[in-house]
Amino acid sequence: DVTPPKLKATGKRGTIAVSITDAGSGVDPSTISVTLDGRTLKFPGAVFNIRASQGRHKLVVQASDYQ
């Protein structure tokens, strides 16, 4: 599988909804790394919600598929 996972993030009223999908080999949950404004967050899977105050934020999400 040479296609990386796809990330979708949408924000609405204090919540950021994130989903990570991979149609090939699937997302490896052990590789999911999430930071919000430099703070590391933990999530058990490839679909999750983040609570955040209104305003600008820096969200960094990294994930790999099973290879």
PDB file of N, CA, C and O in Angstrom:
ATOM      1  N   ASP A   1       0.857  -1.179   0.000  1.00  0.00           N
ATOM      2  CA  ASP A   1       0.000   0.000   0.000  1.00  0.00           C
ATOM      3  C   ASP A   1       0.901   1.239   0.000  1.00  0.00           C
ATOM      4  O   ASP A   1       1.658   1.460   0.949  1.00  0.00           O
ATOM      5  N   VAL A   2       0.840   2.044  -1.043  1.00  0.00           N
ATOM      6  CA  VAL A   2       1.696   3.225  -1.152  1.00  0.00           C
ATOM      7  C   VAL A   2       0.924   4.524  -0.977  1.00  0.00           C
ATOM      8  O   VAL A   2       1.494   5.604  -1.064  1.00  0.00           O
ATOM      9  N   THR A   3      -0.369   4.444  -0.702  1.00  0.00           N
ATOM     10  CA  THR A   3      -1.194   5.639  -0.504  1.00  0.00           C
ATOM     11  C   THR A   3      -1.309   5.926   0.992  1.00  0.00           C
ATOM     12  O   THR A   3      -1.716   5.050   1.755  1.00  0.00           O
ATOM     13  N   PRO A   4      -0.942   7.130   1.419  1.00  0.00           N
ATOM     14  CA  PRO A   4      -1.021   7.449   2.849  1.00  0.00           C
ATOM     15  C   PRO A   4      -2.473   7.606   3.310  1.00  0.00           C
ATOM     16  O   PRO A   4      -3.379   7.813   2.493  1.00  0.00           O
ATOM     17  N   PRO A   5      -2.702   7.552   4.629  1.00  0.00           N
ATOM     18  CA  PRO A   5      -4.052   7.768   5.153  1.00  0.00           C
ATOM     19  C   PRO A   5      -4.555   9.174   4.826  1.00  0.00           C
ATOM     20  O   PRO A   5      -3.766  10.101   4.635  1.00  0.00           O
ATOM     21  N   LYS A   6      -5.883   9.310   4.767  1.00  0.00           N
ATOM     22  CA  LYS A   6      -6.514  10.611   4.533  1.00  0.00           C
ATOM     23  C   LYS A   6      -7.012  11.155   5.861  1.00  0.00           C
ATOM     24  O   LYS A   6      -7.558  10.429   6.682  1.00  0.00           O
ATOM     25  N   LEU A   7      -6.831  12.454   6.053  1.00  0.00           N
ATOM     26  CA  LEU A   7      -7.230  13.137   7.268  1.00  0.00           C
ATOM     27  C   LEU A   7      -8.325  14.130   6.945  1.00  0.00           C
ATOM     28  O   LEU A   7      -8.242  14.865   5.953  1.00  0.00           O
ATOM     29  N   LYS A   8      -9.364  14.153   7.784  1.00  0.00           N
ATOM     30  CA  LYS A   8     -10.419  15.151   7.646  1.00  0.00           C
ATOM     31  C   LYS A   8     -10.622  15.784   9.011  1.00  0.00           C
ATOM     32  O   LYS A   8     -10.809  15.085  10.004  1.00  0.00           O
ATOM     33  N   ALA A   9     -10.545  17.111   9.075  1.00  0.00           N
ATOM     34  CA  ALA A   9     -10.770  17.842  10.319  1.00  0.00           C
ATOM     35  C   ALA A   9     -11.754  18.972  10.052  1.00  0.00           C
ATOM     36  O   ALA A   9     -11.587  19.728   9.094  1.00  0.00           O
ATOM     37  N   THR A  10     -12.789  19.062  10.876  1.00  0.00           N
ATOM     38  CA  THR A  10     -13.774  20.129  10.756  1.00  0.00           C
ATOM     39  C   THR A  10     -14.006  20.740  12.128  1.00  0.00           C
ATOM     40  O   THR A  10     -13.996  20.036  13.135  1.00  0.00           O
ATOM     41  N   GLY A  11     -14.183  22.037  12.163  1.00  0.00           N
ATOM     42  CA  GLY A  11     -14.409  22.728  13.425  1.00  0.00           C
ATOM     43  C   GLY A  11     -15.780  23.357  13.478  1.00  0.00           C
ATOM     44  O   GLY A  11     -16.285  23.863  12.483  1.00  0.00           O
ATOM     45  N   LYS A  12     -16.405  23.268  14.665  1.00  0.00           N
ATOM     46  CA  LYS A  12     -17.720  23.860  14.851  1.00  0.00           C
ATOM     47  C   LYS A  12     -17.957  24.111  16.335  1.00  0.00           C
ATOM     48  O   LYS A  12     -17.900  23.171  17.126  1.00  0.00           O
ATOM     49  N   ARG A  13     -18.145  25.349  16.710  1.00  0.00           N
ATOM     50  CA  ARG A  13     -18.527  25.736  18.069  1.00  0.00           C
ATOM     51  C   ARG A  13     -17.757  25.036  19.181  1.00  0.00           C
ATOM     52  O   ARG A  13     -18.330  24.343  20.011  1.00  0.00           O
ATOM     53  N   GLY A  14     -16.459  25.179  19.173  1.00  0.00           N
ATOM     54  CA  GLY A  14     -15.652  24.653  20.257  1.00  0.00           C
ATOM     55  C   GLY A  14     -15.271  23.193  20.151  1.00  0.00           C
ATOM     56  O   GLY A  14     -14.676  22.639  21.062  1.00  0.00           O
ATOM     57  N   THR A  15     -15.609  22.547  19.036  1.00  0.00           N
ATOM     58  CA  THR A  15     -15.248  21.148  18.846  1.00  0.00           C
ATOM     59  C   THR A  15     -14.578  20.967  17.495  1.00  0.00           C
ATOM     60  O   THR A  15     -15.051  21.483  16.492  1.00  0.00           O
ATOM     61  N   ILE A  16     -13.476  20.239  17.491  1.00  0.00           N
ATOM     62  CA  ILE A  16     -12.812  19.865  16.250  1.00  0.00           C
ATOM     63  C   ILE A  16     -13.025  18.367  16.074  1.00  0.00           C
ATOM     64  O   ILE A  16     -12.639  17.577  16.938  1.00  0.00           O
ATOM     65  N   ALA A  17     -13.683  17.986  14.988  1.00  0.00           N
ATOM     66  CA  ALA A  17     -13.913  16.574  14.690  1.00  0.00           C
ATOM     67  C   ALA A  17     -12.846  16.110  13.713  1.00  0.00           C
ATOM     68  O   ALA A  17     -12.612  16.753  12.689  1.00  0.00           O
ATOM     69  N   VAL A  18     -12.189  15.002  14.046  1.00  0.00           N
ATOM     70  CA  VAL A  18     -11.093  14.488  13.225  1.00  0.00           C
ATOM     71  C   VAL A  18     -11.367  13.035  12.868  1.00  0.00           C
ATOM     72  O   VAL A  18     -11.774  12.249  13.719  1.00  0.00           O
ATOM     73  N   SER A  19     -11.147  12.695  11.600  1.00  0.00           N
ATOM     74  CA  SER A  19     -11.199  11.290  11.194  1.00  0.00           C
ATOM     75  C   SER A  19     -10.012  10.997  10.290  1.00  0.00           C
ATOM     76  O   SER A  19      -9.615  11.819   9.471  1.00  0.00           O
ATOM     77  N   ILE A  20      -9.436   9.803  10.477  1.00  0.00           N
ATOM     78  CA  ILE A  20      -8.304   9.356   9.682  1.00  0.00           C
ATOM     79  C   ILE A  20      -8.720   8.039   9.050  1.00  0.00           C
ATOM     80  O   ILE A  20      -9.133   7.113   9.750  1.00  0.00           O
ATOM     81  N   THR A  21      -8.643   7.963   7.724  1.00  0.00           N
ATOM     82  CA  THR A  21      -9.058   6.748   7.026  1.00  0.00           C
ATOM     83  C   THR A  21      -7.977   6.299   6.053  1.00  0.00           C
ATOM     84  O   THR A  21      -7.186   7.101   5.564  1.00  0.00           O
ATOM     85  N   ASP A  22      -7.972   5.009   5.778  1.00  0.00           N
ATOM     86  CA  ASP A  22      -7.067   4.450   4.791  1.00  0.00           C
ATOM     87  C   ASP A  22      -7.778   3.267   4.140  1.00  0.00           C
ATOM     88  O   ASP A  22      -8.050   2.263   4.810  1.00  0.00           O
ATOM     89  N   ALA A  23      -8.105   3.410   2.876  1.00  0.00           N
ATOM     90  CA  ALA A  23      -8.863   2.372   2.168  1.00  0.00           C
ATOM     91  C   ALA A  23      -8.016   1.148   1.849  1.00  0.00           C
ATOM     92  O   ALA A  23      -8.556   0.077   1.600  1.00  0.00           O
ATOM     93  N   GLY A  24      -6.706   1.272   1.901  1.00  0.00           N
ATOM     94  CA  GLY A  24      -5.826   0.144   1.588  1.00  0.00           C
ATOM     95  C   GLY A  24      -5.679  -0.787   2.774  1.00  0.00           C
ATOM     96  O   GLY A  24      -6.548  -1.587   3.083  1.00  0.00           O
ATOM     97  N   SER A  25      -4.582  -0.634   3.494  1.00  0.00           N
ATOM     98  CA  SER A  25      -4.277  -1.546   4.598  1.00  0.00           C
ATOM     99  C   SER A  25      -4.881  -1.132   5.930  1.00  0.00           C
ATOM    100  O   SER A  25      -4.807  -1.870   6.893  1.00  0.00           O
ATOM    101  N   GLY A  26      -5.485   0.055   6.001  1.00  0.00           N
ATOM    102  CA  GLY A  26      -6.097   0.540   7.235  1.00  0.00           C
ATOM    103  C   GLY A  26      -5.133   1.368   8.070  1.00  0.00           C
ATOM    104  O   GLY A  26      -3.925   1.278   7.919  1.00  0.00           O
ATOM    105  N   VAL A  27      -5.676   2.192   8.962  1.00  0.00           N
ATOM    106  CA  VAL A  27      -4.877   3.058   9.824  1.00  0.00           C
ATOM    107  C   VAL A  27      -4.355   2.245  11.011  1.00  0.00           C
ATOM    108  O   VAL A  27      -5.111   1.519  11.659  1.00  0.00           O
ATOM    109  N   ASP A  28      -3.066   2.370  11.287  1.00  0.00           N
ATOM    110  CA  ASP A  28      -2.464   1.725  12.447  1.00  0.00           C
ATOM    111  C   ASP A  28      -2.660   2.659  13.645  1.00  0.00           C
ATOM    112  O   ASP A  28      -2.016   3.698  13.731  1.00  0.00           O
ATOM    113  N   PRO A  29      -3.577   2.343  14.577  1.00  0.00           N
ATOM    114  CA  PRO A  29      -3.871   3.251  15.692  1.00  0.00           C
ATOM    115  C   PRO A  29      -2.664   3.556  16.575  1.00  0.00           C
ATOM    116  O   PRO A  29      -2.610   4.613  17.210  1.00  0.00           O
ATOM    117  N   SER A  30      -1.675   2.691  16.613  1.00  0.00           N
ATOM    118  CA  SER A  30      -0.498   2.939  17.451  1.00  0.00           C
ATOM    119  C   SER A  30       0.371   4.067  16.903  1.00  0.00           C
ATOM    120  O   SER A  30       1.252   4.566  17.605  1.00  0.00           O
ATOM    121  N   THR A  31       0.127   4.502  15.658  1.00  0.00           N
ATOM    122  CA  THR A  31       0.934   5.566  15.052  1.00  0.00           C
ATOM    123  C   THR A  31       0.271   6.935  15.136  1.00  0.00           C
ATOM    124  O   THR A  31       0.852   7.922  14.692  1.00  0.00           O
ATOM    125  N   ILE A  32      -0.936   7.010  15.691  1.00  0.00           N
ATOM    126  CA  ILE A  32      -1.653   8.291  15.738  1.00  0.00           C
ATOM    127  C   ILE A  32      -1.027   9.200  16.789  1.00  0.00           C
ATOM    128  O   ILE A  32      -0.897   8.831  17.950  1.00  0.00           O
ATOM    129  N   SER A  33      -0.636  10.390  16.346  1.00  0.00           N
ATOM    130  CA  SER A  33      -0.041  11.404  17.206  1.00  0.00           C
ATOM    131  C   SER A  33      -0.814  12.698  16.989  1.00  0.00           C
ATOM    132  O   SER A  33      -0.995  13.129  15.846  1.00  0.00           O
ATOM    133  N   VAL A  34      -1.266  13.322  18.088  1.00  0.00           N
ATOM    134  CA  VAL A  34      -2.074  14.539  17.986  1.00  0.00           C
ATOM    135  C   VAL A  34      -1.538  15.584  18.956  1.00  0.00           C
ATOM    136  O   VAL A  34      -1.326  15.294  20.132  1.00  0.00           O
ATOM    137  N   THR A  35      -1.314  16.801  18.451  1.00  0.00           N
ATOM    138  CA  THR A  35      -0.999  17.928  19.331  1.00  0.00           C
ATOM    139  C   THR A  35      -1.936  19.076  18.997  1.00  0.00           C
ATOM    140  O   THR A  35      -2.295  19.294  17.843  1.00  0.00           O
ATOM    141  N   LEU A  36      -2.353  19.783  20.022  1.00  0.00           N
ATOM    142  CA  LEU A  36      -3.180  20.981  19.873  1.00  0.00           C
ATOM    143  C   LEU A  36      -2.469  22.095  20.621  1.00  0.00           C
ATOM    144  O   LEU A  36      -2.253  21.994  21.836  1.00  0.00           O
ATOM    145  N   ASP A  37      -2.063  23.119  19.889  1.00  0.00           N
ATOM    146  CA  ASP A  37      -1.337  24.253  20.464  1.00  0.00           C
ATOM    147  C   ASP A  37      -0.098  23.787  21.236  1.00  0.00           C
ATOM    148  O   ASP A  37       0.210  24.289  22.309  1.00  0.00           O
ATOM    149  N   GLY A  38       0.595  22.771  20.703  1.00  0.00           N
ATOM    150  CA  GLY A  38       1.822  22.274  21.300  1.00  0.00           C
ATOM    151  C   GLY A  38       1.628  21.273  22.428  1.00  0.00           C
ATOM    152  O   GLY A  38       2.591  20.738  22.956  1.00  0.00           O
ATOM    153  N   ARG A  39       0.395  20.993  22.788  1.00  0.00           N
ATOM    154  CA  ARG A  39       0.093  20.060  23.882  1.00  0.00           C
ATOM    155  C   ARG A  39      -0.266  18.695  23.302  1.00  0.00           C
ATOM    156  O   ARG A  39      -1.136  18.598  22.442  1.00  0.00           O
ATOM    157  N   THR A  40       0.386  17.635  23.752  1.00  0.00           N
ATOM    158  CA  THR A  40       0.125  16.286  23.243  1.00  0.00           C
ATOM    159  C   THR A  40      -1.193  15.763  23.792  1.00  0.00           C
ATOM    160  O   THR A  40      -1.473  15.872  24.984  1.00  0.00           O
ATOM    161  N   LEU A  41      -2.016  15.211  22.891  1.00  0.00           N
ATOM    162  CA  LEU A  41      -3.306  14.632  23.262  1.00  0.00           C
ATOM    163  C   LEU A  41      -3.287  13.144  22.946  1.00  0.00           C
ATOM    164  O   LEU A  41      -2.634  12.713  22.005  1.00  0.00           O
ATOM    165  N   LYS A  42      -4.024  12.356  23.696  1.00  0.00           N
ATOM    166  CA  LYS A  42      -4.105  10.905  23.476  1.00  0.00           C
ATOM    167  C   LYS A  42      -5.501  10.534  22.987  1.00  0.00           C
ATOM    168  O   LYS A  42      -6.495  10.978  23.542  1.00  0.00           O
ATOM    169  N   PHE A  43      -5.549   9.677  21.964  1.00  0.00           N
ATOM    170  CA  PHE A  43      -6.824   9.208  21.432  1.00  0.00           C
ATOM    171  C   PHE A  43      -6.724   7.737  21.088  1.00  0.00           C
ATOM    172  O   PHE A  43      -5.710   7.282  20.580  1.00  0.00           O
ATOM    173  N   PRO A  44      -7.789   6.979  21.348  1.00  0.00           N
ATOM    174  CA  PRO A  44      -7.736   5.532  21.165  1.00  0.00           C
ATOM    175  C   PRO A  44      -7.953   5.050  19.740  1.00  0.00           C
ATOM    176  O   PRO A  44      -7.755   3.884  19.457  1.00  0.00           O
ATOM    177  N   GLY A  45      -8.374   5.907  18.838  1.00  0.00           N
ATOM    178  CA  GLY A  45      -8.674   5.420  17.503  1.00  0.00           C
ATOM    179  C   GLY A  45      -8.581   6.498  16.454  1.00  0.00           C
ATOM    180  O   GLY A  45      -8.101   7.599  16.707  1.00  0.00           O
ATOM    181  N   ALA A  46      -9.092   6.192  15.264  1.00  0.00           N
ATOM    182  CA  ALA A  46      -8.931   7.067  14.111  1.00  0.00           C
ATOM    183  C   ALA A  46     -10.074   8.066  13.925  1.00  0.00           C
ATOM    184  O   ALA A  46     -10.090   8.815  12.968  1.00  0.00           O
ATOM    185  N   VAL A  47     -11.044   8.080  14.849  1.00  0.00           N
ATOM    186  CA  VAL A  47     -12.137   9.060  14.809  1.00  0.00           C
ATOM    187  C   VAL A  47     -12.263   9.632  16.212  1.00  0.00           C
ATOM    188  O   VAL A  47     -12.401   8.888  17.181  1.00  0.00           O
ATOM    189  N   PHE A  48     -12.184  10.959  16.334  1.00  0.00           N
ATOM    190  CA  PHE A  48     -12.263  11.558  17.663  1.00  0.00           C
ATOM    191  C   PHE A  48     -12.666  13.016  17.577  1.00  0.00           C
ATOM    192  O   PHE A  48     -12.620  13.634  16.511  1.00  0.00           O
ATOM    193  N   ASN A  49     -13.101  13.568  18.714  1.00  0.00           N
ATOM    194  CA  ASN A  49     -13.450  14.977  18.841  1.00  0.00           C
ATOM    195  C   ASN A  49     -12.529  15.629  19.856  1.00  0.00           C
ATOM    196  O   ASN A  49     -12.160  15.014  20.859  1.00  0.00           O
ATOM    197  N   ILE A  50     -12.181  16.891  19.597  1.00  0.00           N
ATOM    198  CA  ILE A  50     -11.332  17.660  20.490  1.00  0.00           C
ATOM    199  C   ILE A  50     -12.119  18.907  20.898  1.00  0.00           C
ATOM    200  O   ILE A  50     -12.650  19.606  20.039  1.00  0.00           O
ATOM    201  N   ARG A  51     -12.192  19.180  22.190  1.00  0.00           N
ATOM    202  CA  ARG A  51     -12.819  20.402  22.673  1.00  0.00           C
ATOM    203  C   ARG A  51     -11.772  21.510  22.661  1.00  0.00           C
ATOM    204  O   ARG A  51     -10.648  21.312  23.119  1.00  0.00           O
ATOM    205  N   ALA A  52     -12.151  22.676  22.128  1.00  0.00           N
ATOM    206  CA  ALA A  52     -11.223  23.805  22.067  1.00  0.00           C
ATOM    207  C   ALA A  52     -12.010  25.102  22.172  1.00  0.00           C
ATOM    208  O   ALA A  52     -13.160  25.182  21.729  1.00  0.00           O
ATOM    209  N   SER A  53     -11.394  26.105  22.766  1.00  0.00           N
ATOM    210  CA  SER A  53     -12.032  27.411  22.859  1.00  0.00           C
ATOM    211  C   SER A  53     -12.104  28.042  21.469  1.00  0.00           C
ATOM    212  O   SER A  53     -11.379  27.638  20.553  1.00  0.00           O
ATOM    213  N   GLN A  54     -12.969  29.030  21.309  1.00  0.00           N
ATOM    214  CA  GLN A  54     -13.060  29.717  20.023  1.00  0.00           C
ATOM    215  C   GLN A  54     -11.752  30.448  19.753  1.00  0.00           C
ATOM    216  O   GLN A  54     -11.050  30.839  20.670  1.00  0.00           O
ATOM    217  N   GLY A  55     -11.444  30.612  18.492  1.00  0.00           N
ATOM    218  CA  GLY A  55     -10.230  31.300  18.096  1.00  0.00           C
ATOM    219  C   GLY A  55      -9.326  30.402  17.272  1.00  0.00           C
ATOM    220  O   GLY A  55      -9.699  29.305  16.878  1.00  0.00           O
ATOM    221  N   ARG A  56      -8.129  30.888  17.025  1.00  0.00           N
ATOM    222  CA  ARG A  56      -7.160  30.140  16.215  1.00  0.00           C
ATOM    223  C   ARG A  56      -6.418  29.124  17.068  1.00  0.00           C
ATOM    224  O   ARG A  56      -6.061  29.403  18.212  1.00  0.00           O
ATOM    225  N   HIS A  57      -6.187  27.960  16.457  1.00  0.00           N
ATOM    226  CA  HIS A  57      -5.445  26.896  17.115  1.00  0.00           C
ATOM    227  C   HIS A  57      -4.527  26.223  16.103  1.00  0.00           C
ATOM    228  O   HIS A  57      -4.791  26.266  14.907  1.00  0.00           O
ATOM    229  N   LYS A  58      -3.478  25.594  16.603  1.00  0.00           N
ATOM    230  CA  LYS A  58      -2.599  24.805  15.739  1.00  0.00           C
ATOM    231  C   LYS A  58      -2.813  23.336  16.082  1.00  0.00           C
ATOM    232  O   LYS A  58      -2.493  22.887  17.180  1.00  0.00           O
ATOM    233  N   LEU A  59      -3.375  22.596  15.133  1.00  0.00           N
ATOM    234  CA  LEU A  59      -3.631  21.177  15.288  1.00  0.00           C
ATOM    235  C   LEU A  59      -2.676  20.403  14.381  1.00  0.00           C
ATOM    236  O   LEU A  59      -2.605  20.673  13.181  1.00  0.00           O
ATOM    237  N   VAL A  60      -1.930  19.447  14.961  1.00  0.00           N
ATOM    238  CA  VAL A  60      -1.024  18.610  14.187  1.00  0.00           C
ATOM    239  C   VAL A  60      -1.429  17.157  14.423  1.00  0.00           C
ATOM    240  O   VAL A  60      -1.468  16.708  15.575  1.00  0.00           O
ATOM    241  N   VAL A  61      -1.753  16.454  13.343  1.00  0.00           N
ATOM    242  CA  VAL A  61      -2.143  15.048  13.424  1.00  0.00           C
ATOM    243  C   VAL A  61      -1.227  14.240  12.506  1.00  0.00           C
ATOM    244  O   VAL A  61      -1.068  14.599  11.350  1.00  0.00           O
ATOM    245  N   GLN A  62      -0.640  13.180  13.036  1.00  0.00           N
ATOM    246  CA  GLN A  62       0.203  12.291  12.232  1.00  0.00           C
ATOM    247  C   GLN A  62      -0.316  10.867  12.400  1.00  0.00           C
ATOM    248  O   GLN A  62      -0.701  10.478  13.510  1.00  0.00           O
ATOM    249  N   ALA A  63      -0.333  10.126  11.306  1.00  0.00           N
ATOM    250  CA  ALA A  63      -0.769   8.728  11.358  1.00  0.00           C
ATOM    251  C   ALA A  63      -0.177   7.979  10.174  1.00  0.00           C
ATOM    252  O   ALA A  63       0.111   8.569   9.135  1.00  0.00           O
ATOM    253  N   SER A  64      -0.019   6.682  10.356  1.00  0.00           N
ATOM    254  CA  SER A  64       0.466   5.808   9.279  1.00  0.00           C
ATOM    255  C   SER A  64      -0.505   4.656   9.106  1.00  0.00           C
ATOM    256  O   SER A  64      -1.271   4.336  10.009  1.00  0.00           O
ATOM    257  N   ASP A  65      -0.421   4.049   7.946  1.00  0.00           N
ATOM    258  CA  ASP A  65      -1.224   2.838   7.730  1.00  0.00           C
ATOM    259  C   ASP A  65      -0.384   1.618   8.067  1.00  0.00           C
ATOM    260  O   ASP A  65       0.800   1.707   8.342  1.00  0.00           O
ATOM    261  N   TYR A  66      -1.043   0.457   8.093  1.00  0.00           N
ATOM    262  CA  TYR A  66      -0.307  -0.791   8.263  1.00  0.00           C
ATOM    263  C   TYR A  66       0.466  -1.029   6.967  1.00  0.00           C
ATOM    264  O   TYR A  66      -0.069  -0.858   5.887  1.00  0.00           O
ATOM    265  N   GLN A  67       1.722  -1.372   7.069  1.00  0.00           N
ATOM    266  CA  GLN A  67       2.524  -1.527   5.853  1.00  0.00           C
ATOM    267  C   GLN A  67       3.038  -2.925   5.708  1.00  0.00           C
ATOM    268  O   GLN A  67       3.248  -3.637   6.584  1.00  0.00           O
TER     269      GLN A  67
END
